[in-house]
PDB file of C-alpha atoms in Angstrom:
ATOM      1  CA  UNK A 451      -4.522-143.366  37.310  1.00  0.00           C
ATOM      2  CA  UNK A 452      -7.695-141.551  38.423  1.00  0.00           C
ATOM      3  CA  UNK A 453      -5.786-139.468  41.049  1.00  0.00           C
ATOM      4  CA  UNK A 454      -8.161-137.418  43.297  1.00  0.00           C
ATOM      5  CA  UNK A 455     -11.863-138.045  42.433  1.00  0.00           C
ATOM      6  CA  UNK A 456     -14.866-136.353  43.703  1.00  0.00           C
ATOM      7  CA  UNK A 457     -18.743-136.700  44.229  1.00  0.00           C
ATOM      8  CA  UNK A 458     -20.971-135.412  43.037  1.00  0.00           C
ATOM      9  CA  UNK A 459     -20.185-133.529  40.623  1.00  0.00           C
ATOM     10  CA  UNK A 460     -23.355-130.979  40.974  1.00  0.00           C
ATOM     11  CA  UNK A 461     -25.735-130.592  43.533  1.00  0.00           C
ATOM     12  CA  UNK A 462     -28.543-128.738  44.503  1.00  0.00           C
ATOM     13  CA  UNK A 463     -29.904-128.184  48.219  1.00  0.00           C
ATOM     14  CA  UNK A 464     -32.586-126.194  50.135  1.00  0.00           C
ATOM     15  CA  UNK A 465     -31.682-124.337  53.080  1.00  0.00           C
ATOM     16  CA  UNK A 466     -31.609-126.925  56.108  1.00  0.00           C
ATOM     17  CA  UNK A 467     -31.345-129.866  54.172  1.00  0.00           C
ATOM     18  CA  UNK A 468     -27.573-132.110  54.913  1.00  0.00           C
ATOM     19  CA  UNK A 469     -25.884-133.789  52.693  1.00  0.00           C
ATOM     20  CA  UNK A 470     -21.846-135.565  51.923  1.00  0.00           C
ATOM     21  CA  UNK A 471     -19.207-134.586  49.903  1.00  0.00           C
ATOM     22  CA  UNK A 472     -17.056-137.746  49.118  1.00  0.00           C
ATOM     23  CA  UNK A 473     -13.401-137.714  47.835  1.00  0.00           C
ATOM     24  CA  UNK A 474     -10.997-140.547  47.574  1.00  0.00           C
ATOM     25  CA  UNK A 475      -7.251-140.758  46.314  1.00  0.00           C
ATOM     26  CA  UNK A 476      -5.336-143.395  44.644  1.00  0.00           C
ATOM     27  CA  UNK A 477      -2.144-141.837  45.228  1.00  0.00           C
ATOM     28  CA  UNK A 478      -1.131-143.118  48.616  1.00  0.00           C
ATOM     29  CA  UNK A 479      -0.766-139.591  50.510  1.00  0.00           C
ATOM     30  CA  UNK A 480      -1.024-138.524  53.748  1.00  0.00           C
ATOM     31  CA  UNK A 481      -2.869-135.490  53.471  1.00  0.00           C
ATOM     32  CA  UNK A 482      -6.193-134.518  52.368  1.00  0.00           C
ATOM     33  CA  UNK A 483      -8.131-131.285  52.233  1.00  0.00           C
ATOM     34  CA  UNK A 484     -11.108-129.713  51.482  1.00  0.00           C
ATOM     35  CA  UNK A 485     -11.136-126.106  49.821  1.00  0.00           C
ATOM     36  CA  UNK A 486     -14.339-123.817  49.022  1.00  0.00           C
ATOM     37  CA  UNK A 487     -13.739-121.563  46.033  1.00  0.00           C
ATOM     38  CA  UNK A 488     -15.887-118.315  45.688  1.00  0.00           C
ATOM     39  CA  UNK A 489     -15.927-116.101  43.032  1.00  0.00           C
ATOM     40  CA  UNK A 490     -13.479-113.184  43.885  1.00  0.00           C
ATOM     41  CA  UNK A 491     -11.903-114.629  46.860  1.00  0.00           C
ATOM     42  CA  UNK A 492     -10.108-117.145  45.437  1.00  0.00           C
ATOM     43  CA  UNK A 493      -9.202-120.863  47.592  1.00  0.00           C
ATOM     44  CA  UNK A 494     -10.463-121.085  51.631  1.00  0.00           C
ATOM     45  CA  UNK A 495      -9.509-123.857  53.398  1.00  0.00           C
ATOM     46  CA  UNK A 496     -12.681-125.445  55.370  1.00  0.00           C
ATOM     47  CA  UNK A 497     -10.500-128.773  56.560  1.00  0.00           C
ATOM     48  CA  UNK A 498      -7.443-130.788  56.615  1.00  0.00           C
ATOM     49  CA  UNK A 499      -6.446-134.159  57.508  1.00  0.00           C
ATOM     50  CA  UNK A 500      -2.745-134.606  58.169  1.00  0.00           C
ATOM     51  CA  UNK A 501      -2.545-138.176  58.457  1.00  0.00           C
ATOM     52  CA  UNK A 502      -4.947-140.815  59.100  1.00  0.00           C
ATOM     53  CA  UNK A 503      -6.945-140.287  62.274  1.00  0.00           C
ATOM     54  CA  UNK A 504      -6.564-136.822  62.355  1.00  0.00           C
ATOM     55  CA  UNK A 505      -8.223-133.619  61.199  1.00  0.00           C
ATOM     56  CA  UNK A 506      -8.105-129.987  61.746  1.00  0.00           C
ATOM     57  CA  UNK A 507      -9.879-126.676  61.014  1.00  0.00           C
ATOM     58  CA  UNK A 508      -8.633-124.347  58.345  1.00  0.00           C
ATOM     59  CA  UNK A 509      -9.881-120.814  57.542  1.00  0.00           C
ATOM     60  CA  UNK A 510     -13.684-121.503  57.960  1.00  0.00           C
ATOM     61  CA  UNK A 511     -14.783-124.516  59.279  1.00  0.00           C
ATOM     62  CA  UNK A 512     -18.131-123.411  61.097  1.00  0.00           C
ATOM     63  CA  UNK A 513     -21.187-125.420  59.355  1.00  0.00           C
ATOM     64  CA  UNK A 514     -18.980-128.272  58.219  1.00  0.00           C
ATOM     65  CA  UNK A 515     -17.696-131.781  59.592  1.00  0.00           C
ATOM     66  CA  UNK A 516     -15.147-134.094  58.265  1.00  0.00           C
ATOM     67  CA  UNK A 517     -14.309-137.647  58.602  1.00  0.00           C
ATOM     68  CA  UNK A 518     -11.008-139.295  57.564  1.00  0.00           C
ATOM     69  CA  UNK A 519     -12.360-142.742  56.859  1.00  0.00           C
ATOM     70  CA  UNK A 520      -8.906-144.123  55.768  1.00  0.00           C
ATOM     71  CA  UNK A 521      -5.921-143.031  54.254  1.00  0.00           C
ATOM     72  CA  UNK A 522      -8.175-143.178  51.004  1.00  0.00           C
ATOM     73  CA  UNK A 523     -11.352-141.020  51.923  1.00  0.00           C
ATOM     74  CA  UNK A 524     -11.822-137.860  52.872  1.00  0.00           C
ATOM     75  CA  UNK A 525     -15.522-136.557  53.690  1.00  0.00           C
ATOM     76  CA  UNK A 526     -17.016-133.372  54.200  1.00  0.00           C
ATOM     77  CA  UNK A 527     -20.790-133.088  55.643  1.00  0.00           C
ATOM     78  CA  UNK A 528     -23.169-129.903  55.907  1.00  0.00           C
ATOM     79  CA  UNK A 529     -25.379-130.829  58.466  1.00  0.00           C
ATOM     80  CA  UNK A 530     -27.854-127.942  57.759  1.00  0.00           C
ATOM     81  CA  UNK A 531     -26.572-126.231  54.698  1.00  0.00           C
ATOM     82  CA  UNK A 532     -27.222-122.460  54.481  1.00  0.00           C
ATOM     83  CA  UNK A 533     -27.406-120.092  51.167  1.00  0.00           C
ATOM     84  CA  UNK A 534     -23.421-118.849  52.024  1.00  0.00           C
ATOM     85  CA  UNK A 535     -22.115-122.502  51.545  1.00  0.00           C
ATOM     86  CA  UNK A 536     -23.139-122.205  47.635  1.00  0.00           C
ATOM     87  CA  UNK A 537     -19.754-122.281  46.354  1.00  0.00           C
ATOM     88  CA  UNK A 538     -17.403-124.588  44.362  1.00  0.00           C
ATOM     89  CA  UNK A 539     -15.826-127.530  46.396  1.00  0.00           C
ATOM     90  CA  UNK A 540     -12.397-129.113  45.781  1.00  0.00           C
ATOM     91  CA  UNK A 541     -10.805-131.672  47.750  1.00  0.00           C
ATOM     92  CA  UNK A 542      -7.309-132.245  47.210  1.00  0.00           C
ATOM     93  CA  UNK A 543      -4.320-134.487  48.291  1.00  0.00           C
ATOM     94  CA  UNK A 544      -0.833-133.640  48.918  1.00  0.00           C
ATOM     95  CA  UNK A 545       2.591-135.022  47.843  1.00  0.00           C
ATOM     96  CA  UNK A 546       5.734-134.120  49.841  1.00  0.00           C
ATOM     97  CA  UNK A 547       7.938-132.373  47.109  1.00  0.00           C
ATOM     98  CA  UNK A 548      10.953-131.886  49.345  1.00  0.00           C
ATOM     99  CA  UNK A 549      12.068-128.491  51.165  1.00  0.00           C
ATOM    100  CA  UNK A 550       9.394-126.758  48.724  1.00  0.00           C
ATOM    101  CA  UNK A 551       6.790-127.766  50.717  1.00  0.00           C
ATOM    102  CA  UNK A 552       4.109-129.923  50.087  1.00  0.00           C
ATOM    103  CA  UNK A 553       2.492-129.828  46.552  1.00  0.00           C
ATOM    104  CA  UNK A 554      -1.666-130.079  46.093  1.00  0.00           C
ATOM    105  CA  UNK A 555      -3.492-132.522  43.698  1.00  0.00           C
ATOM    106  CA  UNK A 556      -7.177-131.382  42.793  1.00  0.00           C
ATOM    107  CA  UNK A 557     -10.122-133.477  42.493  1.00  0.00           C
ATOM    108  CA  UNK A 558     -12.558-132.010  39.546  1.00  0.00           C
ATOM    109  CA  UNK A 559     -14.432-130.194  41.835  1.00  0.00           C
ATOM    110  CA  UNK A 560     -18.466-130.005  43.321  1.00  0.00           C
ATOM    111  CA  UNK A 561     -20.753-127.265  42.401  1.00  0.00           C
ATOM    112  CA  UNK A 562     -23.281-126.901  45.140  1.00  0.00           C
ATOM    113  CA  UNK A 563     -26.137-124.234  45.441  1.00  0.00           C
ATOM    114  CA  UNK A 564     -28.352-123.765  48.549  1.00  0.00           C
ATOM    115  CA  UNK A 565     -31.661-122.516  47.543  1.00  0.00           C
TER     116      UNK A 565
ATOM    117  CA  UNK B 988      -4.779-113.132  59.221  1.00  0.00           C
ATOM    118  CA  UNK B 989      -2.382-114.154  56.493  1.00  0.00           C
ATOM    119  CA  UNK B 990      -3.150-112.280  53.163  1.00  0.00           C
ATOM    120  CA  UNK B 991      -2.107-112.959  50.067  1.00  0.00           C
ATOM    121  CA  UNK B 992      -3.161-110.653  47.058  1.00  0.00           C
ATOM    122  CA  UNK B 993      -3.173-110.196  43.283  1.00  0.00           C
ATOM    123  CA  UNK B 994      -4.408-108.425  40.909  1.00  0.00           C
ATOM    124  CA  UNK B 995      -7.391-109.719  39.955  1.00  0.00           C
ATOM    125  CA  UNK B 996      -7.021-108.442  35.927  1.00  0.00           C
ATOM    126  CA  UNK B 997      -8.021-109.435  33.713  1.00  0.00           C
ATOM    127  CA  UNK B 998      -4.087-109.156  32.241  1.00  0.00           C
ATOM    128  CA  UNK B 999      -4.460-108.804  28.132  1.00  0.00           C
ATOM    129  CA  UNK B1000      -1.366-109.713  26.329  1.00  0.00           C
ATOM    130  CA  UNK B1001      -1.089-110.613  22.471  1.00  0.00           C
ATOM    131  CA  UNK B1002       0.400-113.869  21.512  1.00  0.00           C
ATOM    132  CA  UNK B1003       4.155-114.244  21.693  1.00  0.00           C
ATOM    133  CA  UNK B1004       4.854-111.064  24.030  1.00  0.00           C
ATOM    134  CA  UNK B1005       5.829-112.051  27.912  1.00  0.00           C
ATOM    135  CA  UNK B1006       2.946-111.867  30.903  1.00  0.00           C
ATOM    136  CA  UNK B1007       3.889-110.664  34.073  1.00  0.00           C
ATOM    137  CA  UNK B1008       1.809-112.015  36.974  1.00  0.00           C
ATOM    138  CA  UNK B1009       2.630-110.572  40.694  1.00  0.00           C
ATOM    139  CA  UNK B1010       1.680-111.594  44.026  1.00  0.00           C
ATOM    140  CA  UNK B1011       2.380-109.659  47.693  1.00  0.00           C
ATOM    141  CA  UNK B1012       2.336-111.523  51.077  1.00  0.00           C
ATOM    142  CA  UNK B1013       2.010-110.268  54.428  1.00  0.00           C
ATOM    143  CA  UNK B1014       3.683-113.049  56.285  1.00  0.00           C
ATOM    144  CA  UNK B1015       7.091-113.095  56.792  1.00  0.00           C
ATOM    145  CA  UNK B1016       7.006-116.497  58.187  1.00  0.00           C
ATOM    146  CA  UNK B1017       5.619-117.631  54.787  1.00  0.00           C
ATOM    147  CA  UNK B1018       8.651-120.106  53.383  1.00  0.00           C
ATOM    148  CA  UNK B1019       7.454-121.481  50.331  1.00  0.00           C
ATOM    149  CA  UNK B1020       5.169-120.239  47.161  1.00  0.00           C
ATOM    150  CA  UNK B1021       3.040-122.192  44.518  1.00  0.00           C
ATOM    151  CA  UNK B1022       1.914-121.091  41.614  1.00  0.00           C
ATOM    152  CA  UNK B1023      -1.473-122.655  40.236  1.00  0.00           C
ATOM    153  CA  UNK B1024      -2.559-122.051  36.897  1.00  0.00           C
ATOM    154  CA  UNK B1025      -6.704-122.959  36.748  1.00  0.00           C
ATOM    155  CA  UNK B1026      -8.498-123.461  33.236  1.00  0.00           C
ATOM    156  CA  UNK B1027     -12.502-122.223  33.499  1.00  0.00           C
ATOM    157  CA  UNK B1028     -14.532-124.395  34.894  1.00  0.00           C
ATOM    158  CA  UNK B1029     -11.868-126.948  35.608  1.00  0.00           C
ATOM    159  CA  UNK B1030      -9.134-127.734  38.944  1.00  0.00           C
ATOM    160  CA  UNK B1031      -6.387-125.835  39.939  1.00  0.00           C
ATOM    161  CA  UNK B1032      -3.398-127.807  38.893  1.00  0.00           C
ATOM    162  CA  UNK B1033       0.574-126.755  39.995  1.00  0.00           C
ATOM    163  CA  UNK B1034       2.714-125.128  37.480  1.00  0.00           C
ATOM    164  CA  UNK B1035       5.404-123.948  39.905  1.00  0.00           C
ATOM    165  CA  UNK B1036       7.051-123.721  43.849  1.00  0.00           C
ATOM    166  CA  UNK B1037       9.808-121.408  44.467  1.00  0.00           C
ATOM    167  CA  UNK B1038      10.996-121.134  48.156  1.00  0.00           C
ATOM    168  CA  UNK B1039      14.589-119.550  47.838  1.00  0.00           C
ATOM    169  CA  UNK B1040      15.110-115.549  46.819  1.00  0.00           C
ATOM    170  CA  UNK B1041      15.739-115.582  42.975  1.00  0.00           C
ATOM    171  CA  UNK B1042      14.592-116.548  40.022  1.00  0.00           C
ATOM    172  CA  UNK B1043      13.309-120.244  38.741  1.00  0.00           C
ATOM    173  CA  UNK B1044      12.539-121.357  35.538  1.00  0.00           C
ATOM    174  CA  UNK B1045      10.794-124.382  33.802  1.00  0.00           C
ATOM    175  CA  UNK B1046      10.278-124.211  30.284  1.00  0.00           C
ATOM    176  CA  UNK B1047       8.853-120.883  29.662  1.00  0.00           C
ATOM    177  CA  UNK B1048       7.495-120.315  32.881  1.00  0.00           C
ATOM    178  CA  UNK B1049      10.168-118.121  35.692  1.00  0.00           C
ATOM    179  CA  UNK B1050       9.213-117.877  38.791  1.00  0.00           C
ATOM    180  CA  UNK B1051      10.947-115.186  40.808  1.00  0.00           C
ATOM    181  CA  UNK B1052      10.763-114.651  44.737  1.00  0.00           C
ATOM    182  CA  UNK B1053      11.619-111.571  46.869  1.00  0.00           C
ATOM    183  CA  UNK B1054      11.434-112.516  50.591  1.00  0.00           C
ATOM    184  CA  UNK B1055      12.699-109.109  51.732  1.00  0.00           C
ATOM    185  CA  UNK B1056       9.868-107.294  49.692  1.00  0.00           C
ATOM    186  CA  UNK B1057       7.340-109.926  50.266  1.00  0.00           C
ATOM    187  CA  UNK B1058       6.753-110.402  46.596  1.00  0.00           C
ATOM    188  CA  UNK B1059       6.713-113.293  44.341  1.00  0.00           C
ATOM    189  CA  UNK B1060       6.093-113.325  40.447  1.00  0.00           C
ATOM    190  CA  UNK B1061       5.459-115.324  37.753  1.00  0.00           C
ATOM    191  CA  UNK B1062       6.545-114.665  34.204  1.00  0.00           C
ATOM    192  CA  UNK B1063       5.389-116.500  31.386  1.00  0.00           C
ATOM    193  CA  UNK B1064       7.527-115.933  27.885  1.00  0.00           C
ATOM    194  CA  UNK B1065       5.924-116.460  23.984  1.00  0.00           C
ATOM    195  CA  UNK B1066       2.608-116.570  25.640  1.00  0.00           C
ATOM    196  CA  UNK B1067       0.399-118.783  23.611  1.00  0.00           C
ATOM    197  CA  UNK B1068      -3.618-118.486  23.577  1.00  0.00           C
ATOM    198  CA  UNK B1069      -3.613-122.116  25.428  1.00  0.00           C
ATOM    199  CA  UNK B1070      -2.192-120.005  28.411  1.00  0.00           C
ATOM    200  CA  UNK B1071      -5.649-118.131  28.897  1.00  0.00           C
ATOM    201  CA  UNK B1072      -6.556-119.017  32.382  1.00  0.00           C
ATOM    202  CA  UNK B1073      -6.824-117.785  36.023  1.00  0.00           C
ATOM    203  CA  UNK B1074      -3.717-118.054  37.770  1.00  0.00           C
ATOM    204  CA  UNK B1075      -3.617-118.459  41.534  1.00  0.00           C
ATOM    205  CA  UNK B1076      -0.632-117.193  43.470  1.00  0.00           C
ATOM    206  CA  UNK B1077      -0.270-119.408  46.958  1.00  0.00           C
ATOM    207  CA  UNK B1078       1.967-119.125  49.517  1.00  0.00           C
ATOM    208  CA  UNK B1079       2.798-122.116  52.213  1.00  0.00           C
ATOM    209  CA  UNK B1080       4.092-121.368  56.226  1.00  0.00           C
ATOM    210  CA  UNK B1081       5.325-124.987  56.155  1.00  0.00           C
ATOM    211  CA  UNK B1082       9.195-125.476  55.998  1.00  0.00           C
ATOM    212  CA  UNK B1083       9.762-128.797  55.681  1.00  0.00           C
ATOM    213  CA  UNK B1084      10.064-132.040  58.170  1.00  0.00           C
ATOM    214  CA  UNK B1085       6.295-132.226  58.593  1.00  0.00           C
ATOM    215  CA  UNK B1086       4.405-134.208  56.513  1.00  0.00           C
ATOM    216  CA  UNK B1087       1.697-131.853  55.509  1.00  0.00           C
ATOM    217  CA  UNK B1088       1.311-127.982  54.528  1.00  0.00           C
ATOM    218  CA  UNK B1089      -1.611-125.584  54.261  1.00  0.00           C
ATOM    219  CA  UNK B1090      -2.306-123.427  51.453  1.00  0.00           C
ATOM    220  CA  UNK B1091      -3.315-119.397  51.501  1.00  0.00           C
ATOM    221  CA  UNK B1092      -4.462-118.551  48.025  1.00  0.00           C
ATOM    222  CA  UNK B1093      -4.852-115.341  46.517  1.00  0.00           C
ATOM    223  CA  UNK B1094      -7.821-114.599  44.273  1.00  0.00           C
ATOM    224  CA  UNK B1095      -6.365-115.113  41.656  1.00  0.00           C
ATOM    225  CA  UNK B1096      -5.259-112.654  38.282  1.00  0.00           C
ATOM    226  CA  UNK B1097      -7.342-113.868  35.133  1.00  0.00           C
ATOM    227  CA  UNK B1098      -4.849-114.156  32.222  1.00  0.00           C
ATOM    228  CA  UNK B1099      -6.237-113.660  28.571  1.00  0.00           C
ATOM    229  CA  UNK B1100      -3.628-114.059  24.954  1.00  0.00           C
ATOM    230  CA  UNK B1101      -5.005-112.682  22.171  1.00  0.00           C
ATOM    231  CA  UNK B1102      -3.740-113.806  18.780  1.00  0.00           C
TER     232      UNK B1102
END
């Protein structure tokens, strides 16, 4: 069972350029998200996708778009990346786990630096 | 703007004795809390959710929530040296009947056991 899976795993940029984060689950949820992790200031939440067809802005959206492609995929684009979007990159997926709330599943994660 | 905080550490403790890992919120609409224990370099993966006043345990982890003082914890007894990671406090708004919840994180307290 491969869970949450991410690509790629590394990637470099220079200021300006674009590029896609892709993500894809195998565990038949409903939600996805896409968290940036900086040193210091622990998970942010760029985007969410509560269901299929829908997305929303978390804590700091500006300079990304996101496309739920099905309930599967889950993909986050820098159209002109910047030097503050080096970070880590996790998408995750979510499982109902009853009144507690909704529990997170991590994909492995995408280092990316803008030069 | 919902805050969530730790203390960053790093937390030293030798083999065997019992961590103590705290968290403060500042919402008081915040209904449930997650703990998430991340190895270096590697995902954040669930150890814990605790969304009533009290104390839960699993194995040797306790979690223990204070709604009134804002203030969750997580203990962690006969601490072994495989327990050396960051550990990310996060706290959920959601209450249940929706299908999807979004996460603040803290930044996280970095947990080292010495033998």
């Amino acid at each position: 069972n491969a869970g949450v899976t991410q690509t790629p795993k590394f990637q470099v940029l220079k200021t300006g350029q674009s590029m896609t984060l892709q993500c894809a689950q195998d565990m038949n949820h409903n939600s996805m998200y896409w968290y940036r992790q900086d040193p210091g200031m622990g998970l942010r939440l760029i985007y969410y996708s509560a269901s299929e067809g829908t997305t929303d802005k978390g804590e700091v959206p500006n300079g990304y778009n996101v496309s739920r492609l099905n309930k599967r995929e889950f993909s986050l684009r820098l159209e002109s990346a910047a030097p503050s979007q080096t970070s880590v990159y996790f998408c995750a997926s979510s499982d109902w786990a009853g009144r507690g709330g909704e529990k997170l599943f991590f994909g492995s994660g995408t280092q990316l630096s803008v030069l | 703007q919902k805050e969530v905080e730790q203390n960053s550490g790093p937390l030293s403790v030798p083999e065997g004795a019992i961590a103590s890992l705290n968290c403060t919120y500042s919402d008081r609409g915040s209904q449930s809390f997650f703990w998430y224990r991340q190895y270096s370099g590697k995902s954040p993966e669930l150890i814990m959710f605790i969304y009533s006043n009290g104390d839960k345990e699993d194995g040797r982890f306790t979690a223990q929530l204070n709604k009134a003082s804002q203030y969750v914890s997580l203990l962690i007894r006969d601490s072994q040296p495989s327990d050396s990671a960051t550990y990310l406090c996060a706290v959920s708004e959601n209450a249940g009947g929706t299908s999807y919840g979004k996460l603040t994180f803290g930044q996280g307290t970095i947990l080292t056991v010495h033998p």
